[in-house]
Coordinates of N, CA and C in Angstrom, one line a residue:
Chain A
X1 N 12.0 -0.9 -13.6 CA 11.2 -0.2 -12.6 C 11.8 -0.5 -11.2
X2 N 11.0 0.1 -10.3 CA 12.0 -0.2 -8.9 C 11.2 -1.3 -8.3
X3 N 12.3 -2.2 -7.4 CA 12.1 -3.4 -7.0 C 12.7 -2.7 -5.2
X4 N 11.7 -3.6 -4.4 CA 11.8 -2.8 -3.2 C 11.8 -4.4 -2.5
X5 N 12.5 -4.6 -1.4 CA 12.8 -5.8 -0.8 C 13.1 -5.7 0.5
X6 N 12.3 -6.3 1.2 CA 11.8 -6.1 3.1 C 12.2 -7.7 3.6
X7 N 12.6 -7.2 4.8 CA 13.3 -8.5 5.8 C 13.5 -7.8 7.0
X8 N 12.5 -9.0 8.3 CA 12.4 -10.8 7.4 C 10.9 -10.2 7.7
X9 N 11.0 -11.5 6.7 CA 9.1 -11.6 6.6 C 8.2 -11.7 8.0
X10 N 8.8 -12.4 8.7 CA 7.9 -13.0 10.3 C 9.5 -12.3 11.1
X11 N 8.7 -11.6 12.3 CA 9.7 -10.9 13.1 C 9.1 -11.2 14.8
X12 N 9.3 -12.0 15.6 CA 8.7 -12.6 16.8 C 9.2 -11.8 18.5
X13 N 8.8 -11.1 18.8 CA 9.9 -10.2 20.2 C 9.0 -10.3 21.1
X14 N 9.9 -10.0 22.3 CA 9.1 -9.9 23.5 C 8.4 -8.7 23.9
X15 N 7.2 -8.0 24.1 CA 7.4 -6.9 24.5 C 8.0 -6.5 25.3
X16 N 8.4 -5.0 25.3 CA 9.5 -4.5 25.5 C 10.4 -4.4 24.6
X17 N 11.0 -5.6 23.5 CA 12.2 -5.3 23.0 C 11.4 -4.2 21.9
X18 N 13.0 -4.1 21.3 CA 12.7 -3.8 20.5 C 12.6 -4.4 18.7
X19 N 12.2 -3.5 17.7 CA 11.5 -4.2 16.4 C 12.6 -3.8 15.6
X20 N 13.5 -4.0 14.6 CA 13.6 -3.5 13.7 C 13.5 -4.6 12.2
X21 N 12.7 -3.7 11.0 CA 12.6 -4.0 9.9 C 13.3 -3.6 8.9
X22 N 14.0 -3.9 8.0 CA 15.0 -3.8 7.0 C 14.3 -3.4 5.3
X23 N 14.5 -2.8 4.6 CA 13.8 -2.6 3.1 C 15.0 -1.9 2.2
X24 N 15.0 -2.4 1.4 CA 16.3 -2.2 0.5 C 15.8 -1.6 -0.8
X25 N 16.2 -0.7 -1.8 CA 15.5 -0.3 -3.1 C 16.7 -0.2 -4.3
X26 N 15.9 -0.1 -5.6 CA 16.3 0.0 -6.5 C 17.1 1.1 -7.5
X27 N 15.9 1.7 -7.0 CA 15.9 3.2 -8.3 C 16.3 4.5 -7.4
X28 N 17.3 5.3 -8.0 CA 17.8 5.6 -7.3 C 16.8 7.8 -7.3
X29 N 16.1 6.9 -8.0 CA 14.9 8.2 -8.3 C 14.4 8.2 -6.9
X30 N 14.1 7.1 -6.4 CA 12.8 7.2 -5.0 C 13.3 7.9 -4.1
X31 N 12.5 9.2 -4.2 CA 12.5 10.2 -3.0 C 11.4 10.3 -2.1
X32 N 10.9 9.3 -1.5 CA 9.4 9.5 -0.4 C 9.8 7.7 -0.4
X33 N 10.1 8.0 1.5 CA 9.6 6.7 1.7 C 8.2 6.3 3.0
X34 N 7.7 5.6 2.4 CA 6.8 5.8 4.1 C 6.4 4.4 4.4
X35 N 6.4 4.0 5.5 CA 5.6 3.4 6.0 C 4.4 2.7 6.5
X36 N 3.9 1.4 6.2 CA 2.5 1.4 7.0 C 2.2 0.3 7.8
X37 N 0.9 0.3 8.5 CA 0.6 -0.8 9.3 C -0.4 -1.6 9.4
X38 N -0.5 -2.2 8.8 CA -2.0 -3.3 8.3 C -2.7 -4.4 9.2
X39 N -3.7 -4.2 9.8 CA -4.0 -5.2 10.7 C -5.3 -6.1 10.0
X40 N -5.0 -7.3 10.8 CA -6.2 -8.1 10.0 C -7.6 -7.6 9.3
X41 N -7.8 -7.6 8.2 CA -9.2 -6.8 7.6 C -9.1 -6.1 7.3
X42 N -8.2 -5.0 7.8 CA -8.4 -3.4 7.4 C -7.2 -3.3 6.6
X43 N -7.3 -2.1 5.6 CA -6.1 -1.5 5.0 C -5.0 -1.1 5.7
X44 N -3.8 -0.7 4.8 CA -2.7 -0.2 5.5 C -3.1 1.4 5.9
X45 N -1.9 1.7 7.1 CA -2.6 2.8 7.5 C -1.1 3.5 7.9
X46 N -0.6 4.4 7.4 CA 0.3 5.0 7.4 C 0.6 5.3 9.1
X47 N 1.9 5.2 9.4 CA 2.5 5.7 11.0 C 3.8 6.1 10.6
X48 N 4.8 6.3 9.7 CA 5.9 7.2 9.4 C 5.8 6.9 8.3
X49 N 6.3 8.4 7.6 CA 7.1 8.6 6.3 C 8.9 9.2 6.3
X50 N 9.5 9.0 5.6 CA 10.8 10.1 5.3 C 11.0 10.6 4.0
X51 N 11.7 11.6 3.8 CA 11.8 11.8 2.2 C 13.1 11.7 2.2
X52 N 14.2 12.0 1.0 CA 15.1 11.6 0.7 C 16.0 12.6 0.9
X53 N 16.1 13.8 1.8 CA 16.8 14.5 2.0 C 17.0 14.4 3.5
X54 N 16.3 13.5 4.0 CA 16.3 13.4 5.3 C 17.0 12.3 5.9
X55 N 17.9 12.0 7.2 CA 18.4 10.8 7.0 C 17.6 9.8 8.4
X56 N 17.0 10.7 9.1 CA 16.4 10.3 10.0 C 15.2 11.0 10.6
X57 N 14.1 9.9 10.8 CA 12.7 10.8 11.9 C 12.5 9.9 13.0
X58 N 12.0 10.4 14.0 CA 11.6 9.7 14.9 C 9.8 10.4 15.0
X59 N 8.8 9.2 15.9 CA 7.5 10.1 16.3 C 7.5 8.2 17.4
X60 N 7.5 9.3 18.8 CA 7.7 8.4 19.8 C 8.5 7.5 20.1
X61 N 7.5 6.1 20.1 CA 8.3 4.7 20.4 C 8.5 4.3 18.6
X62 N 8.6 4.9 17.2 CA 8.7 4.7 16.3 C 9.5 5.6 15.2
X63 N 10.9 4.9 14.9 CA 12.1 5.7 14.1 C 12.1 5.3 12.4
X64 N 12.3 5.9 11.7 CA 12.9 5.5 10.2 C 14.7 6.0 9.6
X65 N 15.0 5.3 9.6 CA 16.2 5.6 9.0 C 16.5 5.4 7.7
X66 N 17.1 6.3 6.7 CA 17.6 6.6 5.9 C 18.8 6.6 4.8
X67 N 19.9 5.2 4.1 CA 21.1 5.6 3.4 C 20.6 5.6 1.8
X68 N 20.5 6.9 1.6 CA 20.6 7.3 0.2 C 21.3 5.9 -0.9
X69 N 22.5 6.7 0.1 CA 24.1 5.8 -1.0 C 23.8 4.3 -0.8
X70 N 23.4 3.6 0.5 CA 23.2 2.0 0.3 C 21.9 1.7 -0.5
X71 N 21.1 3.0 -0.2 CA 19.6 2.5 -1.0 C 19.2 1.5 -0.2
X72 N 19.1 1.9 1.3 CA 18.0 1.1 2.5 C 17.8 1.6 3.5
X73 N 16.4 1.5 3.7 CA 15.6 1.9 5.4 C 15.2 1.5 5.8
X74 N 14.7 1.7 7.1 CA 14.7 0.8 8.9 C 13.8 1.7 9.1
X75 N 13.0 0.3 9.5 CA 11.8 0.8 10.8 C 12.6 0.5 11.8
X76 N 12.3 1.1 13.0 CA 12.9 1.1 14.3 C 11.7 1.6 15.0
X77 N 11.0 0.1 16.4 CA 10.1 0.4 16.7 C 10.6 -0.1 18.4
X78 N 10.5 1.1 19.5 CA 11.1 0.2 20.8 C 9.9 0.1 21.5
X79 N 10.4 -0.4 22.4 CA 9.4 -1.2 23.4 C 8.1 -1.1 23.2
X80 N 8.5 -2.3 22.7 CA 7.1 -3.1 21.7 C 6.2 -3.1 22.8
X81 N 4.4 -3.5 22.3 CA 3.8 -3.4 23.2 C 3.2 -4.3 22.2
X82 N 2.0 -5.0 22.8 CA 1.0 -5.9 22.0 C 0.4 -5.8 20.5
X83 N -0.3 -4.4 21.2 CA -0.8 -3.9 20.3 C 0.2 -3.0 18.6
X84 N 0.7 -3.6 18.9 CA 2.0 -3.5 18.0 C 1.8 -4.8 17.1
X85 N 1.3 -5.6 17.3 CA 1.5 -6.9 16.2 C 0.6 -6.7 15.3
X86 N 0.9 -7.0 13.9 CA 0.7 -6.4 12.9 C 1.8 -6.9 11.8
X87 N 0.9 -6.8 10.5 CA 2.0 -6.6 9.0 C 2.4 -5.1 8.9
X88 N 3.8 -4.8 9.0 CA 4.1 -4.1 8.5 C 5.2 -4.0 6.6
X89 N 4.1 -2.8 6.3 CA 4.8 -2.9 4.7 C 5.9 -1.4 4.6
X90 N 7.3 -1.8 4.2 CA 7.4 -0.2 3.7 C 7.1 0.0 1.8
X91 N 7.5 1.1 1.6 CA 7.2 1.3 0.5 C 8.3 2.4 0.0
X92 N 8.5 2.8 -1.5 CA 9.7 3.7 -2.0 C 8.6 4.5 -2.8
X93 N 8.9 5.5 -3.5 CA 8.0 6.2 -4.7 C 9.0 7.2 -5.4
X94 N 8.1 7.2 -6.4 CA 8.7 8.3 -7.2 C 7.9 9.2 -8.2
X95 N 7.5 10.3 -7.3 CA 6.3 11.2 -8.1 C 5.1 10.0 -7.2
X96 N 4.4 10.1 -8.1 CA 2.8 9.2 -8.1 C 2.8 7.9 -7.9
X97 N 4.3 6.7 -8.2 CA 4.2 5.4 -8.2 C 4.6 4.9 -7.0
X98 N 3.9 4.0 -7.0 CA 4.2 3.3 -4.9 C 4.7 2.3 -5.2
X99 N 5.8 1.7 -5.0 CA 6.6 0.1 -4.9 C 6.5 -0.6 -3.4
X100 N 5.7 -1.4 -3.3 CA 5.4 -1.6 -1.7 C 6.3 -3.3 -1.5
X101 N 7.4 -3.3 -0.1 CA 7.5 -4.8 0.6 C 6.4 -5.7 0.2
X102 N 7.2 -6.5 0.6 CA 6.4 -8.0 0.7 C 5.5 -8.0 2.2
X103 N 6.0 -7.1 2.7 CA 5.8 -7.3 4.2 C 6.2 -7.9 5.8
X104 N 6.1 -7.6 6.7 CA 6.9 -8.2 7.4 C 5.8 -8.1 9.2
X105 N 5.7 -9.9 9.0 CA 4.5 -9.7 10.2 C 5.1 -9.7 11.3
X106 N 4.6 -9.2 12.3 CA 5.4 -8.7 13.6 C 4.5 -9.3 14.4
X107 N 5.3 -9.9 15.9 CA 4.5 -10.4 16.7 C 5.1 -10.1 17.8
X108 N 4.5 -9.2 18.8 CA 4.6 -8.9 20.3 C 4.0 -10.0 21.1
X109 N 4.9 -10.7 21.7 CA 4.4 -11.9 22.8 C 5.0 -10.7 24.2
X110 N 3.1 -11.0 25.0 CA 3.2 -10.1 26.2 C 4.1 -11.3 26.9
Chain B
X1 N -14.7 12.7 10.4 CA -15.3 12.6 8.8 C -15.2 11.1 7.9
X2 N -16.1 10.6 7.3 CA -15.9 9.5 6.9 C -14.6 9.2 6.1
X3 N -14.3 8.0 5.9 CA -12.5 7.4 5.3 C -12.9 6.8 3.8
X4 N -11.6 6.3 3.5 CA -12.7 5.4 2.0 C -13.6 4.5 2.1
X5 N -14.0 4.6 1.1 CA -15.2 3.2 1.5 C -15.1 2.9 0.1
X6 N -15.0 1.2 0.1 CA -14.8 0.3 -0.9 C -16.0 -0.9 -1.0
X7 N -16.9 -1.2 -2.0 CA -17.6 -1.7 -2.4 C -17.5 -2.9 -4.0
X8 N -18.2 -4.4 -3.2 CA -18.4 -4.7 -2.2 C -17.2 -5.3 -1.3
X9 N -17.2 -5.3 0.0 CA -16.2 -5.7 0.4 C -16.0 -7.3 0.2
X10 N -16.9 -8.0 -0.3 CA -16.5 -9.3 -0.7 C -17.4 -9.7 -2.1
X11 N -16.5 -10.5 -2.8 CA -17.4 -10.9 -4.1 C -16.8 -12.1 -4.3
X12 N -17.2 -13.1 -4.9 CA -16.8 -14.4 -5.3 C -17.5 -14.7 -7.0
X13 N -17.1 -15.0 -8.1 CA -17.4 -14.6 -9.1 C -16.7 -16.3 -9.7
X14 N -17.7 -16.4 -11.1 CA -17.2 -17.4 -11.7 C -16.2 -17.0 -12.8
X15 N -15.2 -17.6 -13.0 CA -14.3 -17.6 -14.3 C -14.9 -17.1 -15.2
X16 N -14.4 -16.6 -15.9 CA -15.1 -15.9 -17.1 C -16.1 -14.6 -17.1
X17 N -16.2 -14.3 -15.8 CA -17.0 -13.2 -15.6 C -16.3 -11.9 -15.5
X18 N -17.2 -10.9 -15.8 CA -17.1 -9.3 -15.5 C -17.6 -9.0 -14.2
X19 N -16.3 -8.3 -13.3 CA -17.1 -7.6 -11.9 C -16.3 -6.2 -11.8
X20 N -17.4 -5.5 -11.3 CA -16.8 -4.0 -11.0 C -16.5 -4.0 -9.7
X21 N -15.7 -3.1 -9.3 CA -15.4 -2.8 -8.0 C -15.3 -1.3 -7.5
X22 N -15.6 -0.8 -6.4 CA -16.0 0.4 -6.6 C -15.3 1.1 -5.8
X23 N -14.8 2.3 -5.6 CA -14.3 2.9 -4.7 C -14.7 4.5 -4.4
X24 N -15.0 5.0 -3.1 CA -15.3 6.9 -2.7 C -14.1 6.8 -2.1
X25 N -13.5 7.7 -2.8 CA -12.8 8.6 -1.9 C -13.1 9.4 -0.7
X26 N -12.0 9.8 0.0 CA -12.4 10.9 1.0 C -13.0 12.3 0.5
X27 N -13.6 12.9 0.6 CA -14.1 14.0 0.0 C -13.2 15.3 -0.3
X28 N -12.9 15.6 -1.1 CA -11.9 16.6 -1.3 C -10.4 16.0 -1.8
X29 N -10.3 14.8 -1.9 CA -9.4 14.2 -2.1 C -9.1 14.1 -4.1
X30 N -8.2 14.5 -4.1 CA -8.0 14.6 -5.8 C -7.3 13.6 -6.5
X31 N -6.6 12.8 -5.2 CA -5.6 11.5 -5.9 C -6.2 10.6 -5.8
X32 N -6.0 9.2 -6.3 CA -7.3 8.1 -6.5 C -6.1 7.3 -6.5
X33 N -5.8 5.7 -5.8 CA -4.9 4.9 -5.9 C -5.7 3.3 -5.9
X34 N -5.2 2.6 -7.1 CA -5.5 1.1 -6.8 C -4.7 0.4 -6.5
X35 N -4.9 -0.5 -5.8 CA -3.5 -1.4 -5.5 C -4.4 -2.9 -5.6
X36 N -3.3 -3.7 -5.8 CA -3.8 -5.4 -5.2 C -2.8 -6.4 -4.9
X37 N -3.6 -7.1 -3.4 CA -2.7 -7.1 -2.7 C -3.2 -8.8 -2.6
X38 N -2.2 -9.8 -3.6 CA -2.0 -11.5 -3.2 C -1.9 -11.7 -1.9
X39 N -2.6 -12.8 -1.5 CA -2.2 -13.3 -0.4 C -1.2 -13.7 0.2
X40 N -0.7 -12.7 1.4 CA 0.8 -12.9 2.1 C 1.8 -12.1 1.4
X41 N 1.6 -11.6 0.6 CA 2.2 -10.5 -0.5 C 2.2 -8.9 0.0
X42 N 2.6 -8.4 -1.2 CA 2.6 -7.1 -0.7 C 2.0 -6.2 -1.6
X43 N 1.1 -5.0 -1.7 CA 0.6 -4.1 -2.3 C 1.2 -4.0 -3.8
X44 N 0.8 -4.1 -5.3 CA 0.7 -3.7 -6.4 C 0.1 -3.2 -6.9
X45 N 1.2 -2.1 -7.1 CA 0.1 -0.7 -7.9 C -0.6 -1.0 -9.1
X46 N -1.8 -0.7 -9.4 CA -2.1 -0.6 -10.7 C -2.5 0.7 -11.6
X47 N -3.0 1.6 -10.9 CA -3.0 2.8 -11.7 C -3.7 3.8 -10.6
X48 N -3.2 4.7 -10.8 CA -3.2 6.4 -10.4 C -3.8 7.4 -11.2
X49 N -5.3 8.3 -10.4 CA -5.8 9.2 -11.2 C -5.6 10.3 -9.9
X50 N -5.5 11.2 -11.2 CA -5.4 12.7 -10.4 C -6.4 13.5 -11.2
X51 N -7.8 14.0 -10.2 CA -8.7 14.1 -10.8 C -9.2 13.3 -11.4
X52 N -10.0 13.2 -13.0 CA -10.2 12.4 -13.4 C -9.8 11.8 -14.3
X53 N -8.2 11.7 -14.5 CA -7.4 11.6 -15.6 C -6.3 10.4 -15.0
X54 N -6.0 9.5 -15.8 CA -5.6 8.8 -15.2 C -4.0 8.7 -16.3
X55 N -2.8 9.4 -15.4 CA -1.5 9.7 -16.3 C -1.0 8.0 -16.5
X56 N -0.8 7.6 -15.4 CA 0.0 6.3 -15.4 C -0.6 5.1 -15.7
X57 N -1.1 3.9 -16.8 CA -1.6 3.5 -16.4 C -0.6 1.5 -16.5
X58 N 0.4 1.9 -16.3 CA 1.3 0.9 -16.8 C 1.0 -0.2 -15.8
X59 N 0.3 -0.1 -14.3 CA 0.6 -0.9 -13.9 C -0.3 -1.9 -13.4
X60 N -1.4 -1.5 -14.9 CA -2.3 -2.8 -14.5 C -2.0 -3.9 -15.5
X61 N -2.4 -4.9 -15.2 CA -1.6 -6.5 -15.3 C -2.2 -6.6 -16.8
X62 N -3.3 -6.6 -17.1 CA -3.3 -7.1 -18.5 C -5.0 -6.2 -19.3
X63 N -4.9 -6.2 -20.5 CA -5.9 -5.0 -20.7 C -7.1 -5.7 -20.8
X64 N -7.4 -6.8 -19.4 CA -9.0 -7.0 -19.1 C -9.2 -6.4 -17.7
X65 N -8.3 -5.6 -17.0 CA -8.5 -4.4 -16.1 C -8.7 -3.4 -16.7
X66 N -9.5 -2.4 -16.2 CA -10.0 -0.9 -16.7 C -10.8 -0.1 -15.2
X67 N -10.1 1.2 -15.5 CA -10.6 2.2 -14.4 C -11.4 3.3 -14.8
X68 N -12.0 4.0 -14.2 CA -12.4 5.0 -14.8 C -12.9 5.9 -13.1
X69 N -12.8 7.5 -13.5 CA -13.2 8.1 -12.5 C -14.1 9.0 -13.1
X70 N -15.0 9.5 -12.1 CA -16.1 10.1 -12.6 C -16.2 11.4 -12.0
X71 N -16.6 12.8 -12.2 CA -16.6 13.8 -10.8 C -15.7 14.1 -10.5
X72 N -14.3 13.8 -10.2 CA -13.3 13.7 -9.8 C -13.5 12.9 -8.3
X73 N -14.3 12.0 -8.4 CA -14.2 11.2 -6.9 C -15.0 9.7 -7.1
X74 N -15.6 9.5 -7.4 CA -16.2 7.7 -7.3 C -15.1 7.2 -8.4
X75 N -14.6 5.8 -8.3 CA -14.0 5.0 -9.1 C -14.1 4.1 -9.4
X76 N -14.5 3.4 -10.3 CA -14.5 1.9 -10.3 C -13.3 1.1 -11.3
X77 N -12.7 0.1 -10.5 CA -12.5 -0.8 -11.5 C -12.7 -2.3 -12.3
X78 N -12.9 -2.8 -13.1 CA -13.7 -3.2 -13.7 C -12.4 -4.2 -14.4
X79 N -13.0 -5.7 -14.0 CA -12.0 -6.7 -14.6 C -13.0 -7.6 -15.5
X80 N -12.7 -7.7 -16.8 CA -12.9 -8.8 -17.7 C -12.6 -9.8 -17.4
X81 N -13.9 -11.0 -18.3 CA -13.0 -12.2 -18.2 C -12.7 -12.8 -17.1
X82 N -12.9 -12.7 -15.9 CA -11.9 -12.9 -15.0 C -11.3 -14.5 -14.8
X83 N -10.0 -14.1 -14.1 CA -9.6 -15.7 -13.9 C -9.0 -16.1 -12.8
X84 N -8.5 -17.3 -12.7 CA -8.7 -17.4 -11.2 C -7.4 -16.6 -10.2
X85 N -6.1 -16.3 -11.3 CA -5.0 -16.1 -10.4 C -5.5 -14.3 -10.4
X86 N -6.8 -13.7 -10.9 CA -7.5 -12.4 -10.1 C -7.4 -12.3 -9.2
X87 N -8.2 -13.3 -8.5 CA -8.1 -13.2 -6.8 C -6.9 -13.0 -6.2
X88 N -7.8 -11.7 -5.4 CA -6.6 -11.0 -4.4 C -7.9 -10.1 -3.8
X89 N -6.9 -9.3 -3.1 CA -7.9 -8.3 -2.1 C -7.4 -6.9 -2.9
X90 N -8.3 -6.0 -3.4 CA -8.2 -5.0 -4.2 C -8.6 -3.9 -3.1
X91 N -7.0 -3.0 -3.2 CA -7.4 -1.8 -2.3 C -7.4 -0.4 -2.8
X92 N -8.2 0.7 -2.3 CA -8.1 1.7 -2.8 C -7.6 3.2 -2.0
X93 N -6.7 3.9 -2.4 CA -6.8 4.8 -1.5 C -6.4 6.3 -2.0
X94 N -6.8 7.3 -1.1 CA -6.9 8.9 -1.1 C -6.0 9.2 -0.7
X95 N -5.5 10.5 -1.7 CA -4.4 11.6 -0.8 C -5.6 12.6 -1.2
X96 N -4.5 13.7 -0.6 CA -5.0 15.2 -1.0 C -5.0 15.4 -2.3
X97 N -3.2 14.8 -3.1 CA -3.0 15.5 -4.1 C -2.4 16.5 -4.9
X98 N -1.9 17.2 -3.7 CA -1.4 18.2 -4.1 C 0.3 18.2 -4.1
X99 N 0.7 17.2 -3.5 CA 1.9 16.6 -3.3 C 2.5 15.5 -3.7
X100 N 3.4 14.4 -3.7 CA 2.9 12.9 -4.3 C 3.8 12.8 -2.7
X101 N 4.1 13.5 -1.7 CA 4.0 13.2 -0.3 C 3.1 13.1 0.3
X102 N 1.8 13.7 -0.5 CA 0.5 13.7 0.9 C 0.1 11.8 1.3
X103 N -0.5 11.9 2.2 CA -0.6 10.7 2.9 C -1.4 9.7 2.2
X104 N -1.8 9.0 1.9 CA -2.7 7.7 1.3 C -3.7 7.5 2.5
X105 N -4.8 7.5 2.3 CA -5.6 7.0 3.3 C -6.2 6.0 2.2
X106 N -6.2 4.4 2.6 CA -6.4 3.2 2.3 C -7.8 3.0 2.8
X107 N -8.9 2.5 1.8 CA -9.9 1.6 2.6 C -9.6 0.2 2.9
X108 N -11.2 -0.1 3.3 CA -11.3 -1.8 3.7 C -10.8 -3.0 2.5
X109 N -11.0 -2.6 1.7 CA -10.4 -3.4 0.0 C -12.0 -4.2 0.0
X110 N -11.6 -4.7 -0.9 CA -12.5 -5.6 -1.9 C -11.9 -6.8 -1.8
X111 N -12.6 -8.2 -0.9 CA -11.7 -9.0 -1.8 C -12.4 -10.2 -2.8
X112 N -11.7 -10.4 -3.9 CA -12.1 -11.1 -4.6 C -11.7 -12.5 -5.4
X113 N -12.7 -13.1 -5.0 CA -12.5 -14.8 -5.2 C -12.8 -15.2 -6.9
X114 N -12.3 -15.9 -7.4 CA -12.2 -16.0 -8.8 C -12.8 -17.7 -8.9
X115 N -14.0 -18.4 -8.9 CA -13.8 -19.9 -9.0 C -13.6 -20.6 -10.2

């Protein structure tokens, strides 16, 4: 099955910089990747997806990037703001099945 | 318009017990997702209905989990037996369905303590 692997787990910036998160996959089936953002108590809550014909999206201050051939994608999040701290998970799929990170908690110090 | 809603949001249960857990979808929503998610971990799938039919069900952990959908929208899943390495926070969430791109909307989860 597919094994999906995110780095680094704890990611500490100043606001302003910028974030980036790393997630690497397995199966070379997974065409949908998306992202989400989980804050204490509540569920994850999607803020980008890409699919696999795509090699890049952006929406705002928040990018995903795309290598088929390496089989790994990047969050790319700039000038962090506070309210930006949070677990973030990515995830791979194929058809109906979700393979979700371990996670990776993010911390904006104002 | 209301999001999912998952019931109860906390349970604490003795070993060896049966507890349900419940999940609404968003209304109109035809895909149904469980996940469970260990502490400091990350989301594992356990099974996927579309409608009320549930195609995949390889990814629940052992056959004292069971799902069932009803209507094509309330869900419950239902652990036997339970034991202690259960405990986790059990989430549930909606797409449209019509896609396996459309979006997941995730509720609050369930979390559940195993003593």
């Amino acid at each position: 099955g597919e094994n999906v692997e995110q780095h680094p787990s704890t990611l500490s910036v100043q606001e302003g910089d910028s974030a980036v998160i790393k997630c690497t996959y397995s199966d070379s089936a997974s065409n949908y990747f998306p992202w989400y953002k989980q804050e204490l108590g509540k569920g994850p809550q999607l803020i980008i997806d890409i699919r696999s014909n795509v090699g890049e999206k952006k929406d705002q201050r928040i990018a995903v990037t795309l290598n088929k051939t390496a089989k790994h994608f990047s969050l790319h999040i700039t000038e962090t703001q506070p309210e930006d701290s949070a677990v973030y998970f990515c995830a791979a799929s194929d058809f109906n099945k979700f393979y979700f990170g371990s996670g990776t908690k993010l911390n904006v110090k104002p | 318009g209301a999001g999912v809603s998952q019931s109860p949001s906390n349970k604490v249960t003795e070993k060896g017990k049966d507890v349900e857990l419940r999940c609404d979808p968003i209304s109109g929503h035809t895909a149904l997702y469980w996940y469970r998610q260990s502490l400091g971990q990350g989301l594992e799938f356990l099974i996927y209905f579309q409608g009320n039919s549930a195609p995949d069900k390889s990814g629940l952990p052992s056959d004292r989990f069971s799902a069932e959908r009803t209507g094509g929208s309330v869900s419950t899943l239902t652990i036997q037996r339970t034991q202690q390495e259960d405990s986790a926070v059990y989430l549930c969430a909606s797409s449209l369905g019509k896609r396996a791109t459309d979006t997941q909307y995730f509720g609050p989860g369930t979390r559940l303590t195993v003593l």
